[in-house]
Amino acid sequence: QIEINLERWRWLPHDLGRSHIRVNIADFSLQVIDAQEKVLDMRVVVGRDYRRTPVFSDQMRFLVINPYWNIPTKIAVRDILPKVRRDPGYLKRKQIRVFEDWSTGAKEIASDSIDWNRVDPRHFRYRLRKDPGPQNDLGRIKFMFPNRFAVYLHDTPSRHLFQREVRSYSSGCVRLEKPVELAEYLLREQPEWSREAIEAAIDSTERRVIPLPSRMPVHLLYLTAWVDEGGAVQFRKDVYGRDKLLDEALEERPPRDNFNSAEAMVDFGPLL
């Protein structure tokens, strides 16, 4: 297990950033590192086994207070459409609004005017949206580092999940135990954004987009073994079953001398 995780460290950038955010998916945790010191530590909720949080690095650029949740089409089709078909009042009860498509200025449609049983999941054109508020699935703050996975960090109204040992319940994004504390740290160089100002902005229910003064590296990792600050080796369960795949890959014989990597690209996704 140590050998496998040493290999994972080898894949990472040599410089993670003087200040950076580090999420360990297998540990359900987030740490903020500043000059090699841990300045913030919190629990997180990560993706379910069939919607695994991906491993990658990017740069956080801005945060949004009181965000809208434009529900991704995949979630709308796989999760919400079956519930609406069983219960026509589901969308109204969950305060989900329906728009005719994803274009700017798209017209809002009454959810009960649509025959959801006749909607083709393969050509789902509607945009479903939750407005800012306490029941918004993104909570009151989201932290954006635009990426091809459409994954980000955000608050959540489901606070009880942070008390569980295994916290893989999301659709791929990372839910935060302490979103206000993270916002306070990220905006620490902007005196107008004290903790009180952040909380006042949340209470206003007004949507606010706040650019960060400088981009913050974010690393989503999957480590089932590492050495902590005290020098003790920590081990975690392989919640996504990736250790075995990587172990098998490391045991493979080296490629032939005439191996053409351009002709035999390997999908390393399952290992990550």
XYZ file of C-alpha atoms in Angstrom:
272
model
C 0.000 0.000 0.000
C 2.889 2.373 0.742
C 4.521 1.492 -2.578
C 1.272 2.183 -4.447
C 0.906 5.587 -2.854
C 4.541 6.504 -3.481
C 3.712 5.939 -7.147
C 0.735 8.296 -6.829
C 2.964 10.975 -5.325
C 5.299 10.543 -8.313
C 2.484 11.661 -10.625
C 1.989 14.963 -8.805
C 3.586 18.284 -9.755
C 6.942 18.820 -8.039
C 5.707 22.183 -6.784
C 2.211 22.008 -5.299
C 2.314 25.746 -4.583
C 3.502 27.711 -1.573
C -0.151 28.028 -0.581
C -2.520 25.378 -1.853
C -5.636 23.369 -1.129
C -5.238 19.627 -0.817
C -8.240 17.261 -0.856
C -7.604 13.608 -0.038
C -10.600 11.757 -1.443
C -9.773 8.482 0.346
C -9.481 10.312 3.684
C -12.602 12.484 3.155
C -10.553 15.503 4.201
C -9.344 18.895 3.019
C -6.282 20.791 4.172
C -5.087 24.276 3.350
C -1.292 24.453 3.312
C 0.541 27.770 3.624
C 4.361 27.786 3.602
C 4.366 24.053 4.459
C 2.115 24.658 7.476
C -1.440 23.346 7.765
C -3.636 26.382 8.430
C -7.076 24.816 7.909
C -8.367 21.259 8.180
C -11.883 19.974 7.616
C -14.018 16.978 6.728
C -15.457 16.658 3.242
C -18.046 14.574 1.412
C -16.893 13.118 -1.923
C -18.507 11.301 -4.832
C -20.389 8.053 -4.577
C -18.668 4.961 -5.962
C -20.580 5.251 -9.260
C -19.885 9.025 -9.474
C -16.336 9.125 -8.255
C -14.599 12.406 -7.549
C -11.748 12.612 -10.098
C -8.069 13.135 -9.340
C -6.592 16.278 -10.898
C -4.986 19.650 -10.167
C -6.238 23.095 -11.157
C -6.368 26.685 -9.902
C -9.209 28.262 -7.964
C -10.181 31.614 -9.476
C -13.305 32.880 -7.718
C -16.037 32.031 -5.255
C -19.777 32.577 -5.404
C -21.910 33.529 -2.425
C -25.555 32.410 -2.632
C -25.062 30.479 -5.887
C -27.694 29.191 -8.239
C -27.564 25.466 -8.860
C -27.966 24.805 -12.556
C -28.498 21.078 -12.327
C -26.236 19.207 -14.787
C -28.169 17.410 -17.506
C -26.765 14.036 -16.475
C -28.084 14.463 -12.922
C -31.399 15.842 -14.228
C -31.902 12.804 -16.449
C -30.588 10.067 -14.172
C -31.713 11.304 -10.760
C -34.517 13.839 -11.073
C -36.537 12.756 -14.113
C -37.487 9.349 -12.621
C -38.632 11.081 -9.407
C -40.748 13.598 -11.331
C -42.393 10.791 -13.275
C -43.342 9.080 -10.020
C -44.334 12.312 -8.259
C -45.497 15.238 -10.461
C -45.212 17.633 -7.499
C -41.553 16.823 -6.849
C -40.076 19.868 -8.618
C -42.328 22.382 -6.859
C -41.734 20.770 -3.481
C -37.972 20.885 -3.999
C -38.157 24.469 -5.331
C -36.641 23.491 -8.678
C -37.454 25.853 -11.546
C -37.689 24.740 -15.177
C -36.392 26.715 -18.192
C -37.037 25.794 -21.811
C -33.339 25.325 -22.613
C -29.812 26.396 -21.638
C -29.699 29.565 -23.731
C -29.251 33.006 -22.160
C -32.657 34.473 -21.361
C -34.437 31.139 -21.755
C -38.125 31.298 -20.824
C -39.262 29.729 -17.559
C -41.887 27.003 -17.892
C -44.390 25.778 -15.317
C -43.261 22.299 -14.353
C -46.819 20.952 -14.303
C -47.334 22.023 -17.930
C -44.861 19.343 -19.100
C -45.779 15.696 -19.603
C -42.606 14.298 -18.069
C -43.488 10.733 -19.072
C -43.123 11.751 -22.718
C -39.778 13.541 -22.268
C -37.005 11.661 -24.080
C -34.006 11.300 -21.710
C -31.687 11.125 -24.742
C -32.771 14.610 -25.839
C -33.392 16.360 -22.540
C -33.387 20.066 -23.431
C -34.669 21.632 -20.207
C -32.524 23.505 -17.710
C -33.441 22.806 -14.086
C -32.336 25.380 -11.533
C -32.453 25.939 -7.807
C -32.296 29.544 -6.627
C -30.049 30.676 -3.760
C -31.310 29.722 -0.339
C -30.870 27.339 2.589
C -32.221 24.361 0.615
C -29.919 24.862 -2.365
C -27.804 21.720 -2.755
C -24.681 23.879 -3.144
C -25.335 25.539 0.201
C -24.419 29.218 0.488
C -20.919 29.287 -1.055
C -19.211 27.514 -3.943
C -15.524 27.695 -4.851
C -14.741 27.615 -8.558
C -11.740 26.268 -10.449
C -13.247 25.686 -13.929
C -12.299 22.239 -15.214
C -13.432 19.636 -17.720
C -14.962 17.493 -14.969
C -17.364 20.254 -13.805
C -16.204 19.513 -10.255
C -15.840 22.169 -7.554
C -15.941 22.690 -3.788
C -19.135 23.849 -2.124
C -21.195 24.184 1.033
C -24.111 21.812 1.702
C -27.350 21.858 3.711
C -26.812 18.153 4.555
C -24.608 18.834 7.551
C -25.335 15.492 9.254
C -23.198 13.634 6.697
C -20.006 15.070 8.190
C -20.577 12.942 11.301
C -20.253 9.712 9.314
C -16.962 7.871 9.015
C -17.358 7.042 5.316
C -18.468 10.168 3.466
C -19.017 9.261 -0.197
C -22.469 10.648 -0.974
C -22.046 13.403 -3.573
C -22.411 13.361 -7.357
C -18.690 14.053 -7.770
C -18.195 17.519 -6.284
C -16.604 18.020 -2.861
C -18.866 19.235 -0.044
C -17.169 21.232 2.709
C -17.590 21.115 6.468
C -16.221 24.670 6.943
C -16.997 26.743 3.822
C -17.048 30.122 5.590
C -13.620 29.468 7.121
C -12.235 28.610 3.690
C -13.733 31.778 2.181
C -12.279 33.819 5.036
C -8.808 32.409 4.353
C -8.998 32.926 0.592
C -10.129 36.558 1.004
C -7.773 37.349 3.890
C -5.885 39.955 1.819
C -9.078 41.890 1.131
C -10.018 43.754 4.336
C -13.532 44.471 3.057
C -14.218 40.730 3.202
C -13.945 39.980 6.910
C -15.808 36.991 8.323
C -18.604 39.342 9.393
C -18.848 40.742 5.855
C -18.954 37.239 4.370
C -21.722 36.193 6.749
C -23.650 39.414 6.031
C -23.405 38.716 2.286
C -24.738 35.208 2.875
C -27.640 36.546 4.947
C -28.559 39.001 2.191
C -29.451 36.035 -0.117
C -28.026 38.106 -3.000
C -25.792 36.253 -5.430
C -22.237 37.628 -5.369
C -19.257 36.568 -7.477
C -15.942 37.408 -5.764
C -12.678 37.018 -7.723
C -9.715 35.830 -5.698
C -6.783 38.271 -5.433
C -4.531 35.484 -6.745
C -5.224 32.019 -8.037
C -5.023 29.213 -5.510
C -3.743 25.772 -6.590
C -6.174 22.966 -5.812
C -5.078 19.316 -5.771
C -7.622 16.514 -5.592
C -5.653 13.446 -4.506
C -6.416 9.812 -3.793
C -4.022 8.628 -1.088
C -4.650 5.522 1.008
C -1.270 5.805 2.789
C 0.858 8.783 3.780
C 3.042 10.115 6.586
C 1.414 12.725 8.816
C 3.034 15.788 10.437
C 4.072 13.715 13.445
C 5.908 11.136 11.337
C 3.279 8.396 11.738
C 2.169 6.403 8.708
C -1.570 6.728 8.104
C -3.618 4.120 6.212
C -7.139 4.437 4.813
C -9.591 2.104 3.125
C -9.501 1.969 -0.654
C -13.059 3.306 -1.073
C -12.942 3.329 -4.892
C -11.046 0.048 -5.312
C -8.116 1.696 -7.065
C -5.202 0.195 -5.111
C -5.600 -3.255 -6.657
C -5.678 -1.865 -10.207
C -2.548 0.191 -9.642
C -0.782 -2.715 -7.941
C -1.494 -4.916 -10.958
C -0.264 -2.181 -13.327
C 3.002 -1.845 -11.397
C 3.550 -5.625 -11.626
C 3.210 -5.609 -15.415
C 6.346 -6.400 -17.432
C 7.991 -3.397 -19.115
C 7.012 -2.773 -22.748
C 9.092 -4.095 -25.658
C 11.882 -1.920 -27.039
C 9.890 -1.268 -30.193
C 6.790 -0.264 -28.253
C 5.073 2.706 -29.898
C 3.318 4.733 -27.196
C 1.457 6.752 -29.816
C -0.201 3.562 -31.065
C -1.080 2.150 -27.665
C -2.416 4.888 -25.436
C -3.604 3.562 -22.085
C -6.598 4.927 -20.218
C -5.314 5.416 -16.684
C -8.677 6.702 -15.408
C -9.499 3.590 -13.301
C -6.113 3.869 -11.568
C -6.701 7.500 -10.602
